[in-house]
Amino acid sequence: MQIRPFPFLAALFLPSPALAADAPATPSAIVAQAPASAWQAIAADTLLVMTVEGDKRVVIQLAPDFAPAHVANIRALARAGWWDGESVYRVQDNYVAQWGDVTEKKALPIGIATDIRADYARPLAALKTPVTPLPYPDAYAPRTGFINGWPVAIDEASAWLPHCYAMVGVARNLSPDTGTGAELYAVIGQAPRQLDRNIAVVGRVIEGMDLLASLPRGSGDLGFYAAGEKRLPILSVRLASDLPESQRPRYQVMDVGSRSFADYLRLRANRKDDFYERPAGGVDLCNAPVPVREAP
Amino acid sequence: MQIRPFPFLAALFLPSPALAADAPATPSAIVAQAPASAWQAIAADTLLVMTVEGDKRVVIQLAPDFAPAHVANIRALARAGWWDGESVYRVQDNYVAQWGDVTEKKALPIGIATDIRADYARPLAALKTPVTPLPYPDAYAPRTGFINGWPVAIDEASAWLPHCYAMVGVARNLSPDTGTGAELYAVIGQAPRQLDRNIAVVGRVIEGMDLLASLPRGSGDLGFYAAGEKRLPILSVRLASDLPESQRPRYQVMDVGSRSFADYLRLRANRKDDFYERPAGGVDLCNAPVPVREAP
């Protein structure tokens, strides 16, 4: 059996392989072996469950600490059933998959804020937990690291969520205060970090990225589906906390202050095992996704 | 018309929009306006044309300067029609799409080298053209830049092709000298730069990435298609130089020593236009793809 390039993010969601006692340490082995104390439950009111055609499911973890106003809007839109019957209407290769109301004419529920500006970066002082630094250089920010389960880029006084693969942002018009959260996109290619602090990032896809990333690309400008191309119908979008208990997805995120996470980062930056001969000695912020798993 | 996140790589292949004389400078505008002198033809014997089911086409530019032994093998395999009737048999989300002979039992043509080791990095002295530096930090290498149309990571004395989106590498067994070029993969997600110098990179997809990246993900381990999942049939793989003139794709790559490329890099690192308010002040090597276009 030929061994090809080793697994990456997807491995985090695969069953843990049985590990030989003398197997070289790998990031996926660290994740598989992490003790229960290294995992934190993700609250049900921060999980957005999008069901699409074929009863397939996309689950998004929201980041209220980083984008409180947009997350408030998104929760209200989900509770109003606003996305039900809408679609994924844009898929641009190596960039984004975007969904919402393609006509842009559907009325928003009462109470949705439409003039939100403050969510592009957060004062470090407002974030409650310490930063786990990622000690490698970054082309876009003075520092990077992890706060409370999220990757962050950091400058003197503030932190913001970077546009990594699977991160979810708020589409907007030219004017920077025009995004409400009704039109959302997920990053499906190389991290478009030039968008950082130009668009609000509100969360990340933790289940179903394979579905969004493998949709046919739209042939219209910017990847919009052209006439005759099929948009992916959205059946419903709900907060997990509004679903019956039996239907709620249950996920955990690795504690970025844990020993397991430190080991994971160290090994992602220094692969040296049966396959890797030459460790890089560093890893990019967007190439060290915080491990997430379904609750055992 | 709501404007969403701006176009990225795909824009390079779209028709150039008419540009208002006072439009803010953008990377895509620079590419659209670049003079003929800023473009270099890509030689037909470095273009690999893969035709897949539905008569769809994937075009790969080979990099003989960086991987001479593997490229020699790949040319011989194409001339022997070795891939005809084989398949894309592995698609792992946010990682790679891989093709070749899934059985791993098909005999290689006579003359294929099977013990290649030297292609992971090249001595800087062996590369003929100067380096255009990318003056931003990188988590994986002391320096980065561009040589003769290719992105490169660089240390004291050598340069190597990085695992960016759309780059093509040589799958191998655990032993580092086991890759022949018969089994190839293209990167379809965030750059897995940990593979740099652990696997030979032999080129990049310049047409048809949207096709490879939108294939259904395989449900088997490492994204291999499981029983009942359909591999994508490969109809033929040929060098463009072995096709009749009328069937050859003709592509050009931007001269990385040109003024246009310098402007492009500057603007990719400093987006400030109708949409972008806050320039990043830097750009990652894998987020500044060298512009490629069909010959006009």
Coordinates of C-alpha atoms in Angstrom, one line a residue:
Chain A
M1 CA 0.0 0.0 0.0
Q2 CA 1.6 3.2 -1.1
I3 CA 1.4 5.9 1.5
R4 CA 0.6 9.3 0.0
P5 CA 0.9 12.7 1.6
F6 CA -0.3 12.5 5.1
P7 CA -3.7 13.5 6.3
F8 CA -4.5 17.0 7.3
L9 CA -7.6 18.6 8.8
A10 CA -9.8 15.7 7.8
A11 CA -7.8 13.4 10.0
L12 CA -9.2 15.2 13.0
F13 CA -12.7 14.0 12.1
L14 CA -11.7 10.4 11.2
P15 CA -11.8 7.6 13.7
S16 CA -8.6 7.5 15.6
P17 CA -6.3 4.8 14.3
A18 CA -4.9 2.4 16.8
L19 CA -1.5 3.7 17.6
A20 CA 1.5 1.5 18.2
A21 CA 3.3 2.3 21.4
D22 CA 6.5 3.1 19.6
A23 CA 4.9 5.1 16.7
P24 CA 6.6 8.4 16.1
A25 CA 4.6 11.4 17.4
T26 CA 2.3 13.0 14.8
P27 CA -0.2 15.8 15.2
S28 CA -3.1 13.4 14.5
A29 CA -1.7 11.0 17.2
I30 CA -1.6 13.8 19.7
V31 CA -5.2 14.7 18.9
A32 CA -6.3 11.0 19.2
Q33 CA -4.5 10.6 22.5
A34 CA -5.5 13.9 24.1
P35 CA -7.2 13.4 27.5
A36 CA -10.8 14.5 28.2
S37 CA -9.4 17.4 30.1
A38 CA -7.9 18.9 26.9
W39 CA -11.3 19.3 25.4
Q40 CA -13.9 22.0 25.9
A41 CA -17.6 21.7 25.0
I42 CA -18.9 24.1 22.4
A43 CA -22.0 25.8 23.6
A44 CA -25.2 24.9 21.7
D45 CA -26.1 28.5 21.2
T46 CA -22.9 29.1 19.3
L47 CA -23.6 26.2 16.8
L48 CA -25.5 27.1 13.6
V49 CA -26.9 24.0 11.9
M50 CA -27.5 24.5 8.1
T51 CA -29.4 21.7 6.4
V52 CA -29.1 21.6 2.6
E53 CA -30.6 19.6 -0.2
G54 CA -30.2 15.9 0.4
D55 CA -30.5 16.5 4.1
K56 CA -26.8 17.1 4.3
R57 CA -25.6 19.2 7.2
V58 CA -23.1 22.0 7.6
V59 CA -22.3 23.1 11.2
I60 CA -20.8 26.5 11.9
Q61 CA -19.3 27.5 15.2
L62 CA -20.1 31.2 15.9
A63 CA -17.6 33.5 17.6
P64 CA -19.6 35.9 19.7
D65 CA -16.5 37.1 21.6
F66 CA -15.1 38.4 18.3
A67 CA -18.2 39.5 16.4
P68 CA -20.9 40.1 19.0
A69 CA -23.1 42.4 16.9
H70 CA -23.0 40.2 13.8
V71 CA -23.5 37.0 15.9
A72 CA -26.6 38.6 17.5
N73 CA -28.0 39.3 14.0
I74 CA -27.2 35.7 12.8
R75 CA -28.9 34.2 15.8
A76 CA -32.0 36.4 15.1
L77 CA -32.0 35.4 11.5
A78 CA -31.8 31.7 12.3
R79 CA -34.6 32.0 14.9
A80 CA -36.7 33.8 12.2
G81 CA -36.1 31.0 9.7
W82 CA -34.8 33.7 7.4
W83 CA -32.4 31.4 5.4
D84 CA -35.0 28.6 4.9
G85 CA -35.6 28.2 1.2
E86 CA -32.6 30.3 0.3
S87 CA -29.4 29.0 -1.4
V88 CA -25.6 28.7 -1.8
Y89 CA -25.5 31.0 -4.8
R90 CA -21.8 31.7 -5.3
V91 CA -18.7 29.4 -5.4
Q92 CA -15.5 30.9 -6.6
D93 CA -12.5 28.6 -6.9
N94 CA -9.8 29.1 -4.3
Y95 CA -11.8 31.8 -2.6
V96 CA -15.3 31.5 -1.1
A97 CA -18.6 29.7 -1.1
Q98 CA -21.4 32.1 -0.3
W99 CA -25.0 31.8 0.7
G100 CA -28.1 33.8 1.6
D101 CA -30.7 35.5 -0.5
V102 CA -29.4 35.8 -4.0
T103 CA -32.1 38.4 -4.9
E104 CA -30.9 40.7 -2.1
K105 CA -34.6 41.8 -1.9
K106 CA -35.9 39.6 1.0
A107 CA -36.9 41.8 3.9
L108 CA -34.8 41.3 7.1
P109 CA -36.6 40.5 10.3
I110 CA -37.3 43.4 12.6
G111 CA -34.5 44.1 15.0
I112 CA -31.6 43.2 12.7
A113 CA -28.9 45.8 13.0
T114 CA -27.8 47.2 9.7
D115 CA -25.0 49.6 10.5
I116 CA -22.4 47.4 12.2
R117 CA -18.8 48.6 12.2
A118 CA -17.1 47.4 15.3
D119 CA -16.5 43.7 14.6
Y120 CA -13.4 43.8 12.5
A121 CA -11.0 43.6 15.4
R122 CA -11.5 43.4 19.2
P123 CA -9.5 45.1 22.0
L124 CA -7.3 42.5 23.6
A125 CA -8.5 43.7 26.9
A126 CA -12.1 42.7 26.0
L127 CA -11.1 39.1 25.4
K128 CA -11.2 37.1 28.5
T129 CA -8.6 34.4 28.1
P130 CA -4.9 34.6 27.6
V131 CA -3.2 34.3 24.2
T132 CA -1.3 31.1 23.3
P133 CA 1.3 32.5 21.0
L134 CA 2.3 30.9 17.7
P135 CA 6.0 31.7 17.6
Y136 CA 6.5 31.9 13.8
P137 CA 6.5 34.9 11.6
D138 CA 3.4 35.9 9.7
A139 CA 3.1 38.1 6.5
Y140 CA 0.0 39.9 7.7
A141 CA 0.2 40.7 11.4
P142 CA 2.9 41.5 14.0
R143 CA 1.8 38.4 16.1
T144 CA -0.4 35.4 15.8
G145 CA -1.7 32.9 18.3
F146 CA -4.9 31.4 19.7
I147 CA -7.5 32.7 22.1
N148 CA -10.3 30.5 23.6
G149 CA -10.2 28.0 20.8
W150 CA -9.8 30.5 17.9
P151 CA -6.8 31.4 15.7
V152 CA -6.0 35.1 16.0
A153 CA -3.9 37.7 14.4
I154 CA -2.7 40.4 16.9
D155 CA -1.3 43.9 16.8
E156 CA -0.5 46.2 19.7
A157 CA -3.9 46.4 21.3
S158 CA -6.3 44.2 19.3
A159 CA -7.0 40.8 18.0
W160 CA -9.0 39.6 15.0
L161 CA -10.0 36.3 13.4
P162 CA -8.0 35.5 10.3
H163 CA -9.5 34.4 7.0
C164 CA -8.3 30.8 7.2
Y165 CA -9.7 27.9 5.4
A166 CA -13.3 27.2 6.7
M167 CA -13.6 30.5 8.4
V168 CA -17.0 32.2 7.9
G169 CA -17.3 35.9 7.1
V170 CA -20.0 38.5 6.4
A171 CA -20.4 39.6 2.8
R172 CA -20.9 43.3 2.4
N173 CA -21.3 46.1 -0.1
L174 CA -18.5 48.5 -0.9
S175 CA -19.3 50.6 2.2
P176 CA -17.7 48.8 5.2
D177 CA -20.8 49.0 7.4
T178 CA -23.2 47.3 5.0
G179 CA -22.9 43.7 6.1
T180 CA -25.6 42.3 8.4
G181 CA -24.8 38.6 8.5
A182 CA -27.6 37.7 6.2
E183 CA -25.1 36.9 3.4
L184 CA -22.3 34.7 4.6
Y185 CA -19.4 33.0 3.0
A186 CA -16.9 30.3 3.9
V187 CA -13.2 30.3 2.8
I188 CA -12.6 27.3 0.5
G189 CA -9.0 27.8 -0.6
Q190 CA -5.7 29.5 0.3
A191 CA -6.3 31.9 3.1
P192 CA -7.3 35.3 1.6
R193 CA -5.8 37.2 4.6
Q194 CA -6.0 40.5 2.7
L195 CA -9.7 40.4 3.8
D196 CA -8.7 40.5 7.5
R197 CA -10.1 43.6 9.1
N198 CA -11.8 44.5 5.9
I199 CA -14.7 42.1 6.5
A200 CA -16.1 40.7 9.7
V201 CA -15.3 37.1 10.5
V202 CA -18.0 35.5 12.6
G203 CA -17.1 31.8 12.9
R204 CA -15.9 28.7 11.2
V205 CA -17.3 25.6 9.6
I206 CA -16.7 22.6 11.8
E207 CA -18.7 20.0 9.9
G208 CA -19.5 19.9 6.2
M209 CA -16.6 21.8 4.7
D210 CA -16.1 18.9 2.2
L211 CA -19.6 19.6 1.0
L212 CA -19.2 23.4 0.5
A213 CA -15.7 23.1 -0.9
S214 CA -16.7 20.5 -3.5
L215 CA -19.6 22.4 -5.0
P216 CA -19.4 23.2 -8.7
R217 CA -17.7 26.6 -9.2
G218 CA -20.0 29.2 -10.7
S219 CA -19.2 30.4 -14.1
G220 CA -20.5 34.0 -13.6
D221 CA -18.3 36.9 -12.5
L222 CA -16.8 36.3 -9.0
G223 CA -18.1 32.7 -9.1
F224 CA -21.8 33.5 -9.0
Y225 CA -23.9 30.8 -10.5
A226 CA -25.0 31.8 -14.0
A227 CA -28.3 31.1 -15.6
G228 CA -28.7 27.4 -15.9
E229 CA -26.4 26.6 -13.1
K230 CA -27.9 25.1 -10.0
R231 CA -27.7 26.8 -6.7
L232 CA -27.6 24.6 -3.7
P233 CA -31.0 24.9 -1.8
I234 CA -30.8 25.6 1.9
L235 CA -33.6 23.7 3.7
S236 CA -33.1 25.3 7.1
V237 CA -30.7 27.1 9.3
R238 CA -31.2 26.8 13.1
L239 CA -29.2 27.3 16.3
A240 CA -28.4 24.0 17.8
S241 CA -29.9 25.3 21.1
D242 CA -33.2 25.7 19.3
L243 CA -33.3 22.1 18.1
P244 CA -34.7 19.2 20.1
E245 CA -31.9 17.8 22.3
S246 CA -31.8 14.6 20.2
Q247 CA -31.0 16.5 17.0
R248 CA -28.3 18.8 18.4
P249 CA -24.8 18.3 17.1
R250 CA -22.3 18.1 20.0
Y251 CA -18.8 19.3 19.5
Q252 CA -15.7 19.9 21.5
V253 CA -12.7 22.2 20.7
M254 CA -9.2 21.6 22.0
D255 CA -8.2 23.8 24.9
V256 CA -5.5 26.0 23.4
G257 CA -3.9 26.3 26.8
S258 CA -3.5 22.5 27.2
R259 CA -0.4 20.4 27.0
S260 CA -2.0 18.5 24.1
F261 CA -2.4 21.7 22.1
A262 CA 1.2 22.7 22.8
D263 CA 2.4 19.3 21.6
Y264 CA 0.1 19.5 18.5
L265 CA 1.5 22.9 17.5
R266 CA 5.1 21.7 18.1
L267 CA 4.6 18.7 15.8
R268 CA 2.7 20.6 13.1
A269 CA 5.7 22.9 12.9
N270 CA 8.2 20.0 13.1
R271 CA 7.1 17.0 11.2
K272 CA 9.5 14.1 11.7
D273 CA 8.1 10.7 11.5
D274 CA 7.8 7.7 9.2
F275 CA 7.0 9.9 6.3
Y276 CA 8.6 13.3 7.0
E277 CA 12.3 13.6 6.9
R278 CA 12.8 17.3 7.0
P279 CA 10.9 19.3 9.6
A280 CA 9.9 22.8 8.5
G281 CA 10.7 24.5 11.8
G282 CA 7.5 26.6 11.6
V283 CA 3.9 26.5 10.7
D284 CA 1.5 29.1 9.3
L285 CA -1.4 30.2 11.5
C286 CA -3.9 28.9 8.9
N287 CA -2.1 25.6 8.7
A288 CA -2.5 24.7 12.4
P289 CA -6.3 24.5 12.7
V290 CA -7.5 24.1 16.3
P291 CA -8.6 20.5 16.7
V292 CA -12.4 20.0 16.9
R293 CA -14.2 16.7 17.4
E294 CA -17.6 15.4 18.0
A295 CA -18.2 14.8 21.7
P296 CA -17.5 11.2 22.5
Chain B
M1 CA -25.7 44.7 -7.1
Q2 CA -24.0 43.8 -3.9
I3 CA -20.3 43.5 -4.1
R4 CA -18.9 40.6 -2.3
P5 CA -15.3 39.7 -1.5
F6 CA -13.2 40.6 -4.5
P7 CA -11.9 38.1 -7.0
F8 CA -8.7 36.2 -6.5
L9 CA -6.9 33.8 -8.8
A10 CA -9.9 33.2 -11.0
A11 CA -9.9 36.8 -12.0
L12 CA -6.7 36.2 -13.8
F13 CA -8.5 34.0 -16.2
L14 CA -11.7 36.0 -16.6
P15 CA -12.0 38.5 -19.4
S16 CA -10.5 41.8 -18.4
P17 CA -13.1 44.2 -17.4
A18 CA -13.2 47.7 -18.9
L19 CA -11.4 49.9 -16.5
A20 CA -12.3 53.4 -15.8
A21 CA -9.3 55.8 -16.1
D22 CA -9.7 56.8 -12.5
A23 CA -10.3 53.4 -11.1
P24 CA -8.2 52.6 -8.0
A25 CA -5.3 50.3 -8.8
T26 CA -6.0 46.6 -8.1
P27 CA -3.9 43.5 -8.7
S28 CA -6.4 42.3 -11.4
A29 CA -6.3 45.7 -13.1
I30 CA -2.5 45.5 -13.2
V31 CA -2.7 42.1 -14.8
A32 CA -5.3 43.3 -17.3
Q33 CA -3.2 46.3 -18.3
A34 CA 0.3 44.6 -18.4
P35 CA 2.0 45.2 -21.7
A36 CA 3.0 42.3 -24.0
S37 CA 6.6 42.8 -22.9
A38 CA 5.6 41.7 -19.4
W39 CA 4.5 38.2 -20.6
Q40 CA 6.6 35.2 -21.5
A41 CA 5.4 32.3 -23.5
I42 CA 5.3 28.9 -21.7
A43 CA 7.1 26.3 -23.9
A44 CA 4.9 23.5 -25.3
D45 CA 7.2 20.8 -24.0
T46 CA 6.5 22.0 -20.4
L47 CA 2.7 21.8 -20.8
L48 CA 1.0 18.6 -19.8
V49 CA -2.5 18.3 -21.1
M50 CA -4.8 15.9 -19.2
T51 CA -8.2 15.2 -20.7
V52 CA -10.7 13.7 -18.3
E53 CA -14.2 12.3 -18.6
G54 CA -16.5 14.8 -20.4
D55 CA -13.6 15.9 -22.5
K56 CA -12.7 18.4 -19.9
R57 CA -9.1 19.6 -19.8
V58 CA -6.5 20.1 -17.0
V59 CA -3.3 21.8 -18.1
I60 CA -0.2 21.5 -15.9
Q61 CA 3.0 23.6 -16.4
L62 CA 6.0 21.5 -15.6
A63 CA 9.1 22.9 -13.9
P64 CA 12.2 21.1 -15.4
D65 CA 14.5 23.6 -13.8
F66 CA 13.4 22.6 -10.4
A67 CA 12.7 18.9 -10.8
P68 CA 14.6 17.7 -13.9
A69 CA 14.6 14.0 -13.2
H70 CA 10.9 13.8 -12.3
V71 CA 10.0 15.9 -15.3
A72 CA 12.0 13.6 -17.5
N73 CA 10.0 10.7 -16.2
I74 CA 6.7 12.5 -16.6
R75 CA 7.4 13.4 -20.2
A76 CA 8.2 9.7 -20.9
L77 CA 5.1 8.6 -19.2
A78 CA 3.0 11.0 -21.2
R79 CA 4.7 9.9 -24.4
A80 CA 4.0 6.3 -23.6
G81 CA 0.3 7.1 -22.9
W82 CA 0.8 5.6 -19.5
W83 CA -2.0 7.5 -17.8
D84 CA -4.6 6.9 -20.5
G85 CA -7.5 5.0 -18.9
E86 CA -6.3 5.6 -15.4
S87 CA -8.1 7.9 -12.9
V88 CA -8.2 10.6 -10.2
Y89 CA -8.6 8.2 -7.3
R90 CA -8.1 10.3 -4.2
V91 CA -9.6 13.7 -3.2
Q92 CA -9.0 14.7 0.4
D93 CA -10.6 17.9 1.5
N94 CA -8.3 20.9 2.1
Y95 CA -5.3 18.8 1.0
V96 CA -4.9 17.1 -2.4
A97 CA -6.5 15.6 -5.5
Q98 CA -4.3 12.6 -6.7
W99 CA -4.3 10.6 -9.9
G100 CA -2.4 7.8 -11.6
D101 CA -2.8 4.0 -11.3
V102 CA -4.9 3.2 -8.2
T103 CA -3.8 -0.5 -8.4
E104 CA -0.2 0.5 -8.2
K105 CA 0.5 -2.6 -10.3
K106 CA 0.7 -1.2 -13.8
A107 CA 4.2 -1.6 -15.2
L108 CA 6.2 1.5 -15.8
P109 CA 7.6 2.1 -19.3
I110 CA 11.2 1.1 -19.8
G111 CA 13.6 3.9 -19.0
I112 CA 11.6 5.5 -16.1
A113 CA 14.0 6.3 -13.2
T114 CA 12.8 4.8 -9.9
D115 CA 15.4 6.0 -7.5
I116 CA 15.2 9.8 -7.6
R117 CA 16.4 11.8 -4.7
A118 CA 17.8 15.1 -5.8
D119 CA 14.6 17.1 -6.7
Y120 CA 13.5 18.4 -3.3
A121 CA 15.6 21.5 -3.6
R122 CA 17.9 23.0 -6.2
P123 CA 21.2 24.9 -5.7
L124 CA 20.6 28.6 -6.2
A125 CA 23.7 28.6 -8.5
A126 CA 22.0 26.1 -10.8
L127 CA 19.0 28.3 -11.4
K128 CA 19.6 30.7 -14.3
T129 CA 17.6 33.8 -13.5
P130 CA 17.7 36.2 -10.5
V131 CA 15.4 36.0 -7.6
T132 CA 12.6 38.6 -7.3
P133 CA 12.3 38.8 -3.5
L134 CA 9.0 38.8 -1.6
P135 CA 9.9 41.1 1.3
Y136 CA 7.5 39.6 3.9
P137 CA 8.1 37.0 6.5
D138 CA 7.4 33.4 6.0
A139 CA 6.8 30.7 8.7
Y140 CA 8.6 28.0 6.7
A141 CA 11.7 29.5 5.1
P142 CA 14.3 32.2 5.7
R143 CA 13.4 33.9 2.4
T144 CA 10.8 33.7 -0.3
G145 CA 10.5 35.1 -3.8
F146 CA 10.1 34.2 -7.4
I147 CA 12.4 32.7 -10.0
N148 CA 11.6 32.5 -13.7
G149 CA 7.9 32.5 -13.2
W150 CA 7.8 30.3 -10.1
P151 CA 7.3 31.0 -6.5
V152 CA 10.2 29.8 -4.4
A153 CA 11.2 29.3 -0.8
I154 CA 14.9 29.9 -0.2
D155 CA 17.6 29.1 2.3
E156 CA 21.3 29.9 2.3
A157 CA 22.2 28.0 -0.9
S158 CA 19.1 26.4 -2.4
A159 CA 15.6 27.1 -3.6
W160 CA 12.5 24.9 -3.8
L161 CA 9.0 25.1 -5.1
P162 CA 6.5 25.5 -2.2
H163 CA 3.3 23.5 -1.8
C164 CA 0.9 26.3 -2.7
Y165 CA -2.6 25.9 -4.0
A166 CA -2.6 24.3 -7.5
M167 CA 1.1 23.1 -7.2
V168 CA 1.6 19.5 -8.4
G169 CA 3.8 17.1 -6.5
V170 CA 5.0 13.5 -6.7
A171 CA 3.3 11.0 -4.4
R172 CA 5.7 8.5 -2.8
N173 CA 6.0 5.7 -0.4
L174 CA 7.5 6.1 3.1
S175 CA 11.0 5.9 1.7
P176 CA 11.8 9.3 0.2
D177 CA 13.3 8.0 -3.1
T178 CA 10.2 6.0 -4.1
G179 CA 8.3 8.6 -6.1
T180 CA 8.6 8.3 -9.9
G181 CA 6.1 10.9 -11.1
A182 CA 3.5 8.2 -12.1
E183 CA 1.3 9.2 -9.2
L184 CA 0.8 12.9 -9.0
Y185 CA -1.3 15.2 -6.8
A186 CA -2.4 18.8 -6.9
V187 CA -2.9 20.9 -3.8
I188 CA -6.6 21.9 -3.3
G189 CA -6.6 23.8 0.0
Q190 CA -4.5 25.8 2.4
A191 CA -0.9 25.4 1.4
P192 CA 0.5 22.2 3.2
R193 CA 4.0 23.7 3.3
Q194 CA 5.1 21.0 5.8
L195 CA 5.5 18.9 2.7
D196 CA 8.1 21.2 1.2
R197 CA 11.4 19.4 0.8
N198 CA 9.8 16.2 1.8
I199 CA 8.1 15.6 -1.5
A200 CA 9.2 16.7 -5.0
V201 CA 7.1 19.5 -6.5
V202 CA 7.1 19.3 -10.3
G203 CA 4.8 22.0 -11.6
R204 CA 1.4 23.7 -11.2
V205 CA -2.1 23.4 -12.6
I206 CA -2.7 26.5 -14.8
E207 CA -6.1 25.4 -16.3
G208 CA -8.8 23.2 -14.7
M209 CA -8.1 23.7 -11.0
D210 CA -11.8 24.4 -10.6
L211 CA -12.5 20.9 -11.9
L212 CA -10.0 19.1 -9.6
A213 CA -10.9 21.1 -6.5
S214 CA -14.6 20.5 -6.9
L215 CA -14.5 16.8 -7.2
P216 CA -16.4 14.9 -4.5
R217 CA -14.1 14.1 -1.5
G218 CA -13.3 10.4 -1.1
S219 CA -14.8 8.8 2.1
G220 CA -11.9 6.3 2.5
D221 CA -8.9 6.9 4.7
L222 CA -6.8 9.9 3.4
G223 CA -9.6 10.8 0.9
F224 CA -9.3 7.7 -1.3
Y225 CA -12.5 6.9 -3.0
A226 CA -14.1 4.0 -1.3
A227 CA -16.0 1.1 -2.9
G228 CA -19.0 2.6 -4.7
E229 CA -17.5 6.0 -5.1
K230 CA -16.7 7.0 -8.7
R231 CA -13.1 7.8 -9.6
L232 CA -12.7 10.4 -12.4
P233 CA -11.6 8.6 -15.6
I234 CA -8.5 10.1 -17.3
L235 CA -8.9 9.8 -21.1
S236 CA -5.4 10.9 -22.0
V237 CA -2.3 12.8 -20.8
R238 CA 0.0 14.3 -23.5
L239 CA 2.7 16.9 -23.7
A240 CA 1.4 19.9 -25.6
S241 CA 4.4 19.6 -27.9
D242 CA 3.2 16.2 -29.0
L243 CA -0.3 17.4 -29.9
P244 CA -1.1 18.8 -33.3
E245 CA -0.5 22.5 -33.4
S246 CA -4.2 23.3 -33.6
Q247 CA -4.9 21.4 -30.3
R248 CA -2.1 22.9 -28.2
P249 CA -3.0 25.1 -25.3
R250 CA -0.9 28.3 -25.5
Y251 CA -0.2 30.1 -22.2
Q252 CA 2.0 32.9 -21.0
V253 CA 3.4 33.6 -17.5
M254 CA 4.1 37.1 -16.2
D255 CA 7.8 38.0 -16.2
V256 CA 8.6 38.2 -12.4
G257 CA 11.3 40.8 -13.2
S258 CA 8.8 43.1 -14.9
R259 CA 7.4 46.4 -13.6
S260 CA 3.9 44.9 -13.9
F261 CA 4.8 42.1 -11.5
A262 CA 6.4 44.5 -9.0
D263 CA 3.1 46.5 -9.1
Y264 CA 1.1 43.4 -8.8
L265 CA 3.0 42.2 -5.7
R266 CA 2.8 45.7 -4.1
L267 CA -0.9 45.8 -4.6
R268 CA -1.5 42.3 -3.4
A269 CA 0.2 43.2 -0.2
N270 CA -1.5 46.6 0.1
R271 CA -5.1 46.4 -1.0
K272 CA -6.6 49.9 -0.9
D273 CA -9.4 50.5 -3.3
D274 CA -13.2 50.8 -3.5
F275 CA -13.6 47.7 -1.3
Y276 CA -10.5 47.5 0.8
E277 CA -10.1 50.0 3.6
R278 CA -7.2 48.5 5.5
P279 CA -4.1 47.3 3.6
A280 CA -2.4 44.3 5.2
G281 CA 1.1 45.5 4.5
G282 CA 2.2 42.1 3.5
V283 CA 1.2 39.0 1.5
D284 CA 2.0 35.3 1.8
L285 CA 4.0 33.6 -0.9
C286 CA 1.1 31.3 -1.7
N287 CA -1.4 34.2 -1.8
A288 CA 0.5 36.0 -4.6
P289 CA 0.2 33.5 -7.5
V290 CA 2.3 34.5 -10.5
P291 CA -0.3 35.6 -13.1
V292 CA -0.8 33.2 -16.0
R293 CA -3.0 33.8 -19.0
E294 CA -3.9 32.2 -22.3
A295 CA -1.8 33.7 -25.1
P296 CA -3.9 36.5 -26.8

